[in-house]
XYZ file of C-alpha atoms in Angstrom:
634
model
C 0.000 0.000 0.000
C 1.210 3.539 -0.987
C 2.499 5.298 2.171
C -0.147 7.639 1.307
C -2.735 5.378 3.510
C -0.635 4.483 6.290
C -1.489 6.264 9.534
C 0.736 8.785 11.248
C 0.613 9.514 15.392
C 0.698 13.574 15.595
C 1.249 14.256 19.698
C -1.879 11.962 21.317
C -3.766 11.299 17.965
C -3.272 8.794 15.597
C -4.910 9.931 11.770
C -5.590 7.188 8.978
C -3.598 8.431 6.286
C -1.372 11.316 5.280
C -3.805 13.508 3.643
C -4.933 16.361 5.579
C -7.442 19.227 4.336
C -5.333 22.709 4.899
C -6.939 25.187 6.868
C -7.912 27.843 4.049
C -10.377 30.520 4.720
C -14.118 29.410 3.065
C -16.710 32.363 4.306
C -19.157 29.964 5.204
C -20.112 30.422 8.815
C -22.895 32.569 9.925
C -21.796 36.241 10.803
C -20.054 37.025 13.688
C -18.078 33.583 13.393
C -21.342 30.966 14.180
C -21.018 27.744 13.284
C -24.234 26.796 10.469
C -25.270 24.223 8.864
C -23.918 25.179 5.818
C -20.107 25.254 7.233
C -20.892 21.458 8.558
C -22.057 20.169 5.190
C -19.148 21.304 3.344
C -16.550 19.827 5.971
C -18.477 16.620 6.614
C -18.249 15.735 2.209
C -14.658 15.958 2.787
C -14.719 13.640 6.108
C -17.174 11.516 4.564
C -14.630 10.914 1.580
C -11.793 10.000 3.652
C -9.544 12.807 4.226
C -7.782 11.719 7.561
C -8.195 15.336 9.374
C -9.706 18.292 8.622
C -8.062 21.677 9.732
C -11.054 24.602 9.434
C -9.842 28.194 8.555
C -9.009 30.334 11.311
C -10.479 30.498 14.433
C -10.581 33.958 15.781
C -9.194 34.264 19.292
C -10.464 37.800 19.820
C -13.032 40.052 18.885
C -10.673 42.793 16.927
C -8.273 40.092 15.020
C -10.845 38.262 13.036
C -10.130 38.832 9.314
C -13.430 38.557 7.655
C -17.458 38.411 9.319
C -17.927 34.762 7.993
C -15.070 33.267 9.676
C -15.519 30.889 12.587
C -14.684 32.606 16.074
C -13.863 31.052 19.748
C -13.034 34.675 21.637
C -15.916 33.380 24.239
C -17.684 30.392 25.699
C -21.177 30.914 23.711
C -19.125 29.437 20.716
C -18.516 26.042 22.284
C -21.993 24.404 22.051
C -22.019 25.258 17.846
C -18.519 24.069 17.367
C -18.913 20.902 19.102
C -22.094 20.037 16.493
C -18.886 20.657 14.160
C -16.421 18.286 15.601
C -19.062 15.504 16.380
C -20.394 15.556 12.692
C -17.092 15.217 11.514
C -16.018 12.555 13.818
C -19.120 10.523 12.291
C -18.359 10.789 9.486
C -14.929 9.278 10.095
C -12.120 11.418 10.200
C -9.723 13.676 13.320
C -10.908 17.438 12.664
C -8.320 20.587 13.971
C -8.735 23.951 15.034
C -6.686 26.765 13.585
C -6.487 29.354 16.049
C -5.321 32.944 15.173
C -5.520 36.785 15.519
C -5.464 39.043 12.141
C -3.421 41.437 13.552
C -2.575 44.267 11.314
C -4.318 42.134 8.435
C -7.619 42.898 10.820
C -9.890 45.343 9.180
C -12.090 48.005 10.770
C -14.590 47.664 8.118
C -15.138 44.177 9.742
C -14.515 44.328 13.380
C -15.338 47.993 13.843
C -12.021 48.132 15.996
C -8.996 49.335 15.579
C -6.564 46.717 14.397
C -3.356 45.575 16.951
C 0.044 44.637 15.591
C 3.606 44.846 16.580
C 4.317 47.779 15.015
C 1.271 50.162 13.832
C 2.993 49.384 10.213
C -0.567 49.254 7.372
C -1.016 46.178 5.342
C -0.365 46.813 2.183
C -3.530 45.240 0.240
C -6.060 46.498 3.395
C -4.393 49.911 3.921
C -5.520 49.668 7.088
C -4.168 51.794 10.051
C -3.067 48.996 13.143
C -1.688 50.578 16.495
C 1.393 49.028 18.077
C 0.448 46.490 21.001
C 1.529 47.340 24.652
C 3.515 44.818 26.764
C 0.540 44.764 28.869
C -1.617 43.894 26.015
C 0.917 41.187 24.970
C 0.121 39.279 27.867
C -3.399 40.118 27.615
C -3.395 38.581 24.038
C -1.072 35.462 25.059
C -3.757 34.690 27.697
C -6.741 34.923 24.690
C -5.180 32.251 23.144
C -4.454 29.871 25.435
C -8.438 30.319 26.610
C -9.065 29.615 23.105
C -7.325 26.654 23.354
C -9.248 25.675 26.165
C -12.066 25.935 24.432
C -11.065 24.066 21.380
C -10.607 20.876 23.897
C -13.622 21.704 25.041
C -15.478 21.585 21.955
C -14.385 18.032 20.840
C -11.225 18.962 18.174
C -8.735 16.785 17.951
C -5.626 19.311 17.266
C -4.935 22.781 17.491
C -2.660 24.482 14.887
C -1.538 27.587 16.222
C -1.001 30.213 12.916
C 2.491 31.079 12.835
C 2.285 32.324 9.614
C 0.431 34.563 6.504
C 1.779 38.128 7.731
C -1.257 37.348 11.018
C -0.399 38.417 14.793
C 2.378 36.000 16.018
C 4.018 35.652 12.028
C 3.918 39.673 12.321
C 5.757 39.159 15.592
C 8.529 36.693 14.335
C 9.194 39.007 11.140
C 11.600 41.473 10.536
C 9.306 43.182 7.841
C 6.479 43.919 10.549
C 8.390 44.115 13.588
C 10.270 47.142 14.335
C 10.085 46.748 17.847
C 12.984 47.624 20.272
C 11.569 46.093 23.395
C 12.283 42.364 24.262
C 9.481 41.464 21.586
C 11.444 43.082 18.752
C 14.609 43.499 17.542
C 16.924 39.886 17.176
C 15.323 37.060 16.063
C 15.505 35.688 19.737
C 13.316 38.553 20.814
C 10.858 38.243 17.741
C 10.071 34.761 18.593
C 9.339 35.327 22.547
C 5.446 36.640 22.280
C 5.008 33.175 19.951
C 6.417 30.743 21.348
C 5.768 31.612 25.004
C 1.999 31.192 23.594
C 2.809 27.883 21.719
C 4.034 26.467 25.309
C 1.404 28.033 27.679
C -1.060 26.195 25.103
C 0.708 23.012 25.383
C 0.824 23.250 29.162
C -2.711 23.728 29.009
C -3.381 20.589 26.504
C -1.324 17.981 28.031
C -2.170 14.700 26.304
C -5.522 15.815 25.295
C -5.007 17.321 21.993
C -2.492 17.385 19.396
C -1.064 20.742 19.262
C 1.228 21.936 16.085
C 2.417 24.937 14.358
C 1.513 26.397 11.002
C 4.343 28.368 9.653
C 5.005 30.437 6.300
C 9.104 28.918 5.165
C 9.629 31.968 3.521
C 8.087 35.494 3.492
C 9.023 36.427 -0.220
C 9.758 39.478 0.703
C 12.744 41.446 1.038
C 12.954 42.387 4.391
C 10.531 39.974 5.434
C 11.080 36.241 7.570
C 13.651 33.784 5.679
C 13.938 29.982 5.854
C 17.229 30.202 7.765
C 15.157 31.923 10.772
C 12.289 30.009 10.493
C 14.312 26.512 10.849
C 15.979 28.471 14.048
C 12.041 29.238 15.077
C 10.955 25.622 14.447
C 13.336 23.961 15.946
C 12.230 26.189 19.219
C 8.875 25.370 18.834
C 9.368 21.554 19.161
C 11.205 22.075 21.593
C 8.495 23.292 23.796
C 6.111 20.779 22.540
C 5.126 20.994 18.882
C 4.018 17.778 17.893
C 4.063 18.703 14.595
C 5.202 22.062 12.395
C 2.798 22.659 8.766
C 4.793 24.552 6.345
C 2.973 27.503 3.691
C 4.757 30.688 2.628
C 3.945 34.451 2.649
C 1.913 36.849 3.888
C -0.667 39.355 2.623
C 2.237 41.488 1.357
C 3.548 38.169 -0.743
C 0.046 37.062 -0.922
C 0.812 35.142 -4.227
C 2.458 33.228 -2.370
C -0.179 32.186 0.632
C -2.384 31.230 -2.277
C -0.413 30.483 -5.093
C -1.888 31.181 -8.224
C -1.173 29.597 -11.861
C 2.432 31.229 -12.082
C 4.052 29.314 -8.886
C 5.566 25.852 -9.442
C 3.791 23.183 -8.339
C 5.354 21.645 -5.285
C 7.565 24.898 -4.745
C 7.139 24.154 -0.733
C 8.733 20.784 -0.941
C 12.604 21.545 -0.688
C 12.055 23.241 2.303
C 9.568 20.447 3.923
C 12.447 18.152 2.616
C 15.074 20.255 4.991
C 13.043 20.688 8.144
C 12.845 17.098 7.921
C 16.272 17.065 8.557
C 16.700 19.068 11.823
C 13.142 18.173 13.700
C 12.341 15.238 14.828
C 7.896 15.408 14.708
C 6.014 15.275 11.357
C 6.309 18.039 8.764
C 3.565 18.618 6.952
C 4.138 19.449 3.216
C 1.551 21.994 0.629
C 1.727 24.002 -1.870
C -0.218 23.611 -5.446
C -0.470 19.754 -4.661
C -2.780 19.607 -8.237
C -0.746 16.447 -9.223
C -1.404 12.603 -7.969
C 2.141 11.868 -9.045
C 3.260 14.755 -6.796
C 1.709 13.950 -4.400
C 2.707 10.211 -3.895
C 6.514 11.336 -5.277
C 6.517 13.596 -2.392
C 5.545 10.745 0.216
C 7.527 7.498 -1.235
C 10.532 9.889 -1.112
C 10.092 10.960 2.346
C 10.114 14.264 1.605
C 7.311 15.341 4.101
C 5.360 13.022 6.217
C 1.586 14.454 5.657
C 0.530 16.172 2.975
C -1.807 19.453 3.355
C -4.456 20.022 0.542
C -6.624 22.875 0.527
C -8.095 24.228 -3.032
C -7.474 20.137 -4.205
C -10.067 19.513 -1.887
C -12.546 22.061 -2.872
C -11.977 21.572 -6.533
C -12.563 17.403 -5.716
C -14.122 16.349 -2.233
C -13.302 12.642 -3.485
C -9.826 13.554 -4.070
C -8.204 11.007 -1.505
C -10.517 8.124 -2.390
C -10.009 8.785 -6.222
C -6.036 8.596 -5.525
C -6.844 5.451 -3.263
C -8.859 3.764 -5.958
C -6.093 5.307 -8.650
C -8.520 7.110 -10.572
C -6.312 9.318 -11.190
C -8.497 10.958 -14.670
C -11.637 10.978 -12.894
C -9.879 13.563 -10.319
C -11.024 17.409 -10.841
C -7.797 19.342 -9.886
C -7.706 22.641 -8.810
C -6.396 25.176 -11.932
C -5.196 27.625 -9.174
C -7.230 30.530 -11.028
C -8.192 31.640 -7.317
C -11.863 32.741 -8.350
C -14.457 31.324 -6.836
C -11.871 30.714 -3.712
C -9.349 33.361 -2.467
C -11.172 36.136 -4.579
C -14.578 35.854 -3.254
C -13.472 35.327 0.684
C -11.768 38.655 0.021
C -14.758 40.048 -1.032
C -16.685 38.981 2.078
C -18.172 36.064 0.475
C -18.319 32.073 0.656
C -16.293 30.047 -1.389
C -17.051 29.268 -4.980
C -15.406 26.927 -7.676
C -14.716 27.212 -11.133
C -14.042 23.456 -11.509
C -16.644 21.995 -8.899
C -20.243 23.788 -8.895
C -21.163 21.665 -5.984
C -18.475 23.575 -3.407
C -19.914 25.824 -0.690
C -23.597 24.719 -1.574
C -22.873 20.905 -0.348
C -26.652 20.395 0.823
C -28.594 22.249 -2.377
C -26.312 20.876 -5.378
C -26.676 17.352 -5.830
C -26.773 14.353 -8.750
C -29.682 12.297 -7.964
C -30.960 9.838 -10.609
C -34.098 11.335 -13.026
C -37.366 9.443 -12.518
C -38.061 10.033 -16.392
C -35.161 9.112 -18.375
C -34.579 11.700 -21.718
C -32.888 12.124 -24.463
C -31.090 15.260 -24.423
C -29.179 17.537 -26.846
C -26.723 19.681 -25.728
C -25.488 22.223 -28.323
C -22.089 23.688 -27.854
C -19.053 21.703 -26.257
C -17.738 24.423 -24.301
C -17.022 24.367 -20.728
C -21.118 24.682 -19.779
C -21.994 22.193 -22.755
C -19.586 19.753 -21.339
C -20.538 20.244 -17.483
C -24.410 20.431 -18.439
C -23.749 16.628 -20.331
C -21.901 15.275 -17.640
C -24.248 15.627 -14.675
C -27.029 14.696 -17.404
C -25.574 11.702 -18.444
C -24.895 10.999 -14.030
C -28.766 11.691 -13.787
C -29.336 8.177 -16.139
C -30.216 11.110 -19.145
C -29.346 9.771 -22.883
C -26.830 12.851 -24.408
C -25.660 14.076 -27.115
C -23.401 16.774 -27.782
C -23.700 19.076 -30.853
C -20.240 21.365 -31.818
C -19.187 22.596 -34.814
C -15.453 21.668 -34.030
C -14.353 18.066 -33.610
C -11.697 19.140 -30.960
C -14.292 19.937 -27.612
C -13.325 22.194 -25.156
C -15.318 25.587 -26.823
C -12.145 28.360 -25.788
C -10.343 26.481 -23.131
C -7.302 26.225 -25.793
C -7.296 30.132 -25.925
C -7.855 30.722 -22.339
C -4.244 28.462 -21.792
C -2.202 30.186 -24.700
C -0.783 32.868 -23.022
C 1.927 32.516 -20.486
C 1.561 30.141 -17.121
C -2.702 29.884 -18.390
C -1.733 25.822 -19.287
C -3.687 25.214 -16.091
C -6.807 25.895 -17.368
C -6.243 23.153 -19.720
C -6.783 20.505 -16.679
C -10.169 21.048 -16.240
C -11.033 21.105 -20.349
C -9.383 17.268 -19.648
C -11.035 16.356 -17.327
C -14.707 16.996 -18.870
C -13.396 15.391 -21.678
C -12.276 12.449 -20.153
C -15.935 12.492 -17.717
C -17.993 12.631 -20.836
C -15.765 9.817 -22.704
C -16.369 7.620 -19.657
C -19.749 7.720 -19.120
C -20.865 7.351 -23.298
C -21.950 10.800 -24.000
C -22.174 10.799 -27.897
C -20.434 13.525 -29.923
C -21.494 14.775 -33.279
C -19.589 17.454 -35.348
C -22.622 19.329 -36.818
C -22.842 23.643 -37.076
C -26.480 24.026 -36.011
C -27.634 26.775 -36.857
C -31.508 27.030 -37.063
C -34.552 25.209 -35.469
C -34.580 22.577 -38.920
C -30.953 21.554 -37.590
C -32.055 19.489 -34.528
C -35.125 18.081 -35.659
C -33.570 15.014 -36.873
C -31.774 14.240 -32.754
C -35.600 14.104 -31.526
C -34.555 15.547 -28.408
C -36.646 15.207 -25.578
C -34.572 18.781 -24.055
C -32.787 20.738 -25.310
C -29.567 22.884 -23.762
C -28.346 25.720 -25.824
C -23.868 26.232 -24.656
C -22.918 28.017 -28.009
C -20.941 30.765 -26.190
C -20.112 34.238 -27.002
C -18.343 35.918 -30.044
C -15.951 38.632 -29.906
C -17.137 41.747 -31.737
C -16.010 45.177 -33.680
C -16.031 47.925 -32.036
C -17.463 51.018 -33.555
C -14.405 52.660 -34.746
C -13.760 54.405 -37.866
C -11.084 52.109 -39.563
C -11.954 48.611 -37.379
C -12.790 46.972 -40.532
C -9.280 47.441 -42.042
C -7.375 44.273 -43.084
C -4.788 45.309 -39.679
C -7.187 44.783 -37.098
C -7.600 41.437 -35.792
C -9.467 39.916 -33.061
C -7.467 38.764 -29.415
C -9.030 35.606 -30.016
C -7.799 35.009 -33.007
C -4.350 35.868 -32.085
C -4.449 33.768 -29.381
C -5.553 30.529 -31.137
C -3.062 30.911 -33.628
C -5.260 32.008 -36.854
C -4.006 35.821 -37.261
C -0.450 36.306 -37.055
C 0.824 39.664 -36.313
C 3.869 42.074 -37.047
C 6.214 43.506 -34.597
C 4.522 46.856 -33.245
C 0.913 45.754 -31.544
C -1.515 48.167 -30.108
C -4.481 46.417 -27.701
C -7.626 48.048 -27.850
C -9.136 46.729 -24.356
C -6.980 46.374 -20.728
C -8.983 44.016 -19.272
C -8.631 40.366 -18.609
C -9.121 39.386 -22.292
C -6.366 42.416 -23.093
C -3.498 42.344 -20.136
C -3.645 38.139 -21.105
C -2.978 39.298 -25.079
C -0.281 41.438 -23.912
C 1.865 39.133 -21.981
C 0.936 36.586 -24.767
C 2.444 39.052 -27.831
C 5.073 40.695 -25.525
C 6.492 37.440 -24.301
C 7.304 36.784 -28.165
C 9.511 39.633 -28.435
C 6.436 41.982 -29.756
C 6.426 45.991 -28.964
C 3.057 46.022 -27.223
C 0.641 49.535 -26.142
C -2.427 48.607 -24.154
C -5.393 51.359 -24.467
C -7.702 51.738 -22.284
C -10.529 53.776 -21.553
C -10.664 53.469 -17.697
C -8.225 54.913 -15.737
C -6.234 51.352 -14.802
C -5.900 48.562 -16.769
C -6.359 44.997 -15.523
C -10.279 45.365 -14.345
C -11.385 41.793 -13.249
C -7.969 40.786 -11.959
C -8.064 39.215 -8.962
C -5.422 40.304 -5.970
C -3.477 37.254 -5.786
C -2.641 37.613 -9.513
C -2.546 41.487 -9.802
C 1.055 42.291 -8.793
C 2.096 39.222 -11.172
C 0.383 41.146 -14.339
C 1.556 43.960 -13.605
C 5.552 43.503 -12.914
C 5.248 41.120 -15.928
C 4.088 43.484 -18.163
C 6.553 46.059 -16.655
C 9.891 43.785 -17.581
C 8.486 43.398 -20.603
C 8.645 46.781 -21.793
C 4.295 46.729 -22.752
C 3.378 50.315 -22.301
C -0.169 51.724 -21.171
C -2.285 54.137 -22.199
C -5.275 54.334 -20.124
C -8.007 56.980 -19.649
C -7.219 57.131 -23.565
C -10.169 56.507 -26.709
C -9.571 54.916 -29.795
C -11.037 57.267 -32.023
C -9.425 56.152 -35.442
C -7.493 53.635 -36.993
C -5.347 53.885 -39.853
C -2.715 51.209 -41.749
C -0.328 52.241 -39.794
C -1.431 53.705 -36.769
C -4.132 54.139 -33.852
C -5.027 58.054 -33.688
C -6.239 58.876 -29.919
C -8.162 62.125 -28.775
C -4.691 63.346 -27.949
C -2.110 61.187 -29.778
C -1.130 59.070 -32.439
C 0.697 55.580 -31.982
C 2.462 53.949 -35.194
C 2.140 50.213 -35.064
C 1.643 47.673 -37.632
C -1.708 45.483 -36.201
C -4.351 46.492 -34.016
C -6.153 44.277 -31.418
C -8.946 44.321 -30.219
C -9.786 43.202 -26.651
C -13.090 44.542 -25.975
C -17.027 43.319 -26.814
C -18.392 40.217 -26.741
C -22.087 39.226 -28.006
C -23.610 35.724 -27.662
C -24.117 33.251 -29.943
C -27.879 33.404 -29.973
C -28.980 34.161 -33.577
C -31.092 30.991 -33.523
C -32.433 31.166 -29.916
C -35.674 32.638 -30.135
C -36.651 30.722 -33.231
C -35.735 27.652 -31.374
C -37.908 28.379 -28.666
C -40.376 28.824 -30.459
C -40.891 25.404 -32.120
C -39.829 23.794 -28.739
C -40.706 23.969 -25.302
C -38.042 22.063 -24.006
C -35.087 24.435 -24.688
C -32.698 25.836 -21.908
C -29.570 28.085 -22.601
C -26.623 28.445 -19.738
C -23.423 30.101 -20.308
C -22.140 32.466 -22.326
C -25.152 32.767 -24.851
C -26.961 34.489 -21.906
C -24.228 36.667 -20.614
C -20.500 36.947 -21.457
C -19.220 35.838 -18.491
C -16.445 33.372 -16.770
C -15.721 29.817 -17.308
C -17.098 29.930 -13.406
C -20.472 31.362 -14.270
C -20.650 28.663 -17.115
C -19.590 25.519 -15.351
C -22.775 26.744 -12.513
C -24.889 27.273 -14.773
C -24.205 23.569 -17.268
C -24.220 21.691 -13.399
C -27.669 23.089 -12.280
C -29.116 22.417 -15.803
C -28.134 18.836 -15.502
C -28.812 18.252 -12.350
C -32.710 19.262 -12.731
C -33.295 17.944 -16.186
């Protein structure tokens, strides 16, 4: 059996197999940090499917340090009775469930808490621009003794372990780094000084837990920033920490100012935490606990059979696939749905105060509305259009015991998945067009290549429904000269049909435009981004912003924004207040569905349904929603 599935002893606990969910932030408790039914339902599919133990997102330990109003609190007794329902659900449903407990510190906001925001040094987070006030010695002590009550109440309330957050820029990382710490009290200063406020909290909490609960650390290995908290240190801090009783040390990276690297997006290796699990290993002597973009089964069990971390910690895996572990069990590995690390549905909707989404797995966050039950009435259906919500809307239609068939004009499926992935570090995207494709193979969905393109065209399927995916298009804008033989569309750059010369100008800085631009520019092209709003990259989310935009910079791809298009010429874009020579024009802007046949359709049937982008231009998240609750109520 792989090593995988062997059990590990953490401290007092023993845990079935190596696979542990992360502790990632999910926005699913009630407000004010309640436990609801909703947060229990989405942690009991993962226990239920065999993940050996579950670590929830952050527990607040006090009122002013919680970082967002849907995360799960335990500043006060009243919590106790809620988050024991948690722990005993989880425990039925067979696996060891952990606590992270943590303050915010100066990555608090006032917005939420409506109080001022502590820290070691009143030093503003850079993404909240929030204003923190340096903590007191006297409310050091004050704050040790909130978390070691909050660890009381964690044994209390039935967990099993109790990771105390020693890193993501929060309270006691902000402590043990130089790049928030500019203390010159004994709690600032050397790193011996830096670590004192943490670890005398680690030990008072293991004093406190005796044999009753695993207690370990969760620390970031490197900062990724300049002045900020490097490996060398943290190994120093680490090897502290066991030494007052860590059973166990979880390594991540960043903080808020390096949040790319908390939650690595699409342009950080896969794995990239692994050398360093590799050389804690070395110099501790408890489990380390490996993450990191864990999207690949081979990874994963390469990073076990060579002993290279003794657990491994999955967060976004898990969202993107609550069967993850059994799949990899059963080694199925192309029925897995891996996480494409676009951060989406995820990191960029908990930052905008809302529960988690996914663009692979429809299902996450709404565990007790979306599910595949088999249809009484068995149909034939017809799904036009083998884009992402075509392929989606087939699969949980052909799960449902539905006949399908799927209509696209192309013989290669996947609708713009290949253009999405074309420009640089987008080849994740591609993993979830393979895995449809490989779902829809499997369970005998038929494929025709056929254009449909009126009401006559489907007659001869004799569909019992019909589901309308045939996407959007891009479109011309109305400017004088966009019909000239130099403008082309970013599509059709992207996918290879227009080629282009060596002096670009991109009519459109958003998503569809920045992507074009690091496409063109990483071929050696002289690229101009225009843009009417004031900033380019509009629908970026934070954890890929900085990325864009020092990629772009070292590339050389200027930006015009605030700035109209009001001509274009053979050799030129004219402006309201410039002219820029360049030899092709793209445009990056406008989209109109694919619906020319629509209301014709509807009316000679009454079984027809559109989802995706034929409604709405939208995301490949909006679309893969939209194809699963089609299915799933056909």
């Amino acid at each position: 059996m792989s090593r995988l599935f062997t059990p590990i002893q953490i401290g007092p606990i023993t845990i079935k197999n190596r696979f542990m969910m992360a502790p990632m932030e999910n926005g699913l408790a009630a407000p004010g940090g309640f436990v609801n039914d909703k947060i229990i339902r989405f942690f009991e599919e993962r226990a239920k499917n065999d993940v050996g133990i579950i670590i929830t997102g952050s527990v607040g330990v006090s009122p002013e340090g919680r970082g967002l109003p849907t995360q799960l609190s335990i500043y006060d007794d009243q919590f106790i009775p809620e988050l024991l329902k948690l722990t005993d659900v989880v425990h039925k449903a067979g696996s060891k469930i952990g606590a992270q407990i943590y303050h915010a510190g100066r990555q608090a906001s006032e917005q939420i808490t409506g109080l001022q925001p502590v820290a070691p040094s009143a030093i503003p987070c850079e993404i909240l621009g929030n204003n923190p006030r340096e903590m007191t010695k006297e409310e050091i002590y004050e704050m040790k003794e909130k978390f070691v009550q909050a660890a009381r109440r964690c044994v209390e309330a039935g967990f099993d372990m109790i990771e105390v957050h020693f890193a993501h820029g929060y309270l006691l990382h902000s402590f043990l780094s130089p790049h928030s710490n500019k203390r010159t009290d004994e709690f600032g200063g050397i790193l011996e000084n830096r670590m004192r406020f943490p670890i005398e909290v680690l030990k008072e909490i293991v004093e406190l837990c005796g044999d009753k609960v695993a207690v370990t650390i969760r620390i970031s290995a490197d900062e990724y920033l300049e002045d900020g908290l490097k490996f060398e240190e943290v190994i120093t801090i680490c090897q502290k920490a066991v030494e007052v009783g860590a059973q166990a040390i979880s390594l991540s990276a960043g903080s808020y100012d390096s949040v790319e690297y908390t939650i690595q997006p699409m342009f950080i290796d896969q794995g990239f935490l692994v050398p360093f699990s590799k050389k804690l290993k070395e110099v501790v002597d408890v489990p380390v606990i490996a993450a990191g973009r864990l999207n690949s089964a081979s990874l994963i069990e390469s990073i076990m059979e060579n002993s290279d971390a003794d657990m491994i910690a999955i967060g976004r895996g898990l969202i993107s696939d609550e069967e993850l572990v059994i799949k990899m069990k059963n080694k199925q590995y192309d029925d897995i749905r891996y996480c494409v690390a676009c951060n989406q549905g995820c990191i960029d909707n908990i930052f905008q105060g809302k529960g988690i989404t996914c663009l692979v797995n429809a299902r996450a966050g709404f565990e007790a509305e979306r599910n595949i039950e088999e249809a009484d009435e068995k149909k034939k259906v017809l799904v036009i259009g083998a884009g992402p919500a075509g392929l989606e809307a087939a699969r949980v239609a052909r799960l449902r015991g539905h006949e399908v068939t799927i209509v696209d004009r192309k013989t290669d499926a996947g609708g713009k998945f290949d253009i999405l992935a074309a420009p640089p570090e987008k080849a994740s995207f591609l993993l979830y067009k393979e895995y449809l494709i490989n779902q829809v193979n499997r369970l005998g969905v038929k494929f025709v290549e056929d254009e449909v393109r009126s009401a006559q065209d489907v007659e001869k399927y004799n569909a019992d429904q019909i589901i309308v995916a045939t996407g959007a298009r891009q479109t011309l804008p109305p400017i004088k000269g966009a019909d000239l033989d130099n403008v082309v569309l970013a599509e059709n750059v992207l996918d290879g049909e227009e080629l282009v010369g060596e002096s670009i100008a991109i009519i459109g800085g958003g998503l569809v435009g920045t992507e074009t631009a690091k496409y063109l520019s990483e071929k050696g092209k002289k690229v101009t981004i225009i843009e009417m709003a004031d900033a380019i990259g509009n629908g970026v989310g934070p954890t890929f912003a900085g990325h864009l935009f020092e990629y772009l910079a070292k590339r050389n791809v200027q930006q015009i924004t605030s700035a109209k298009a009001v001509e274009i010429k053979e050799d030129k874009v004219i402006l309201e207040d410039r002219e820029i020579p360049v030899n092709h024009v793209i445009i990056a802007a406008g989209y109109t569905p694919n619906n020319h046949f629509i209301d014709e359709l509807k009316a000679k049937y009454n079984n027809v349904q559109t989802i995706g982008d034929v409604n709405q231009p939208r995301r490949i998240i909006d679309a893969t929603a939209e194809g699963f609750l089609v299915g799933a109520t056909i």
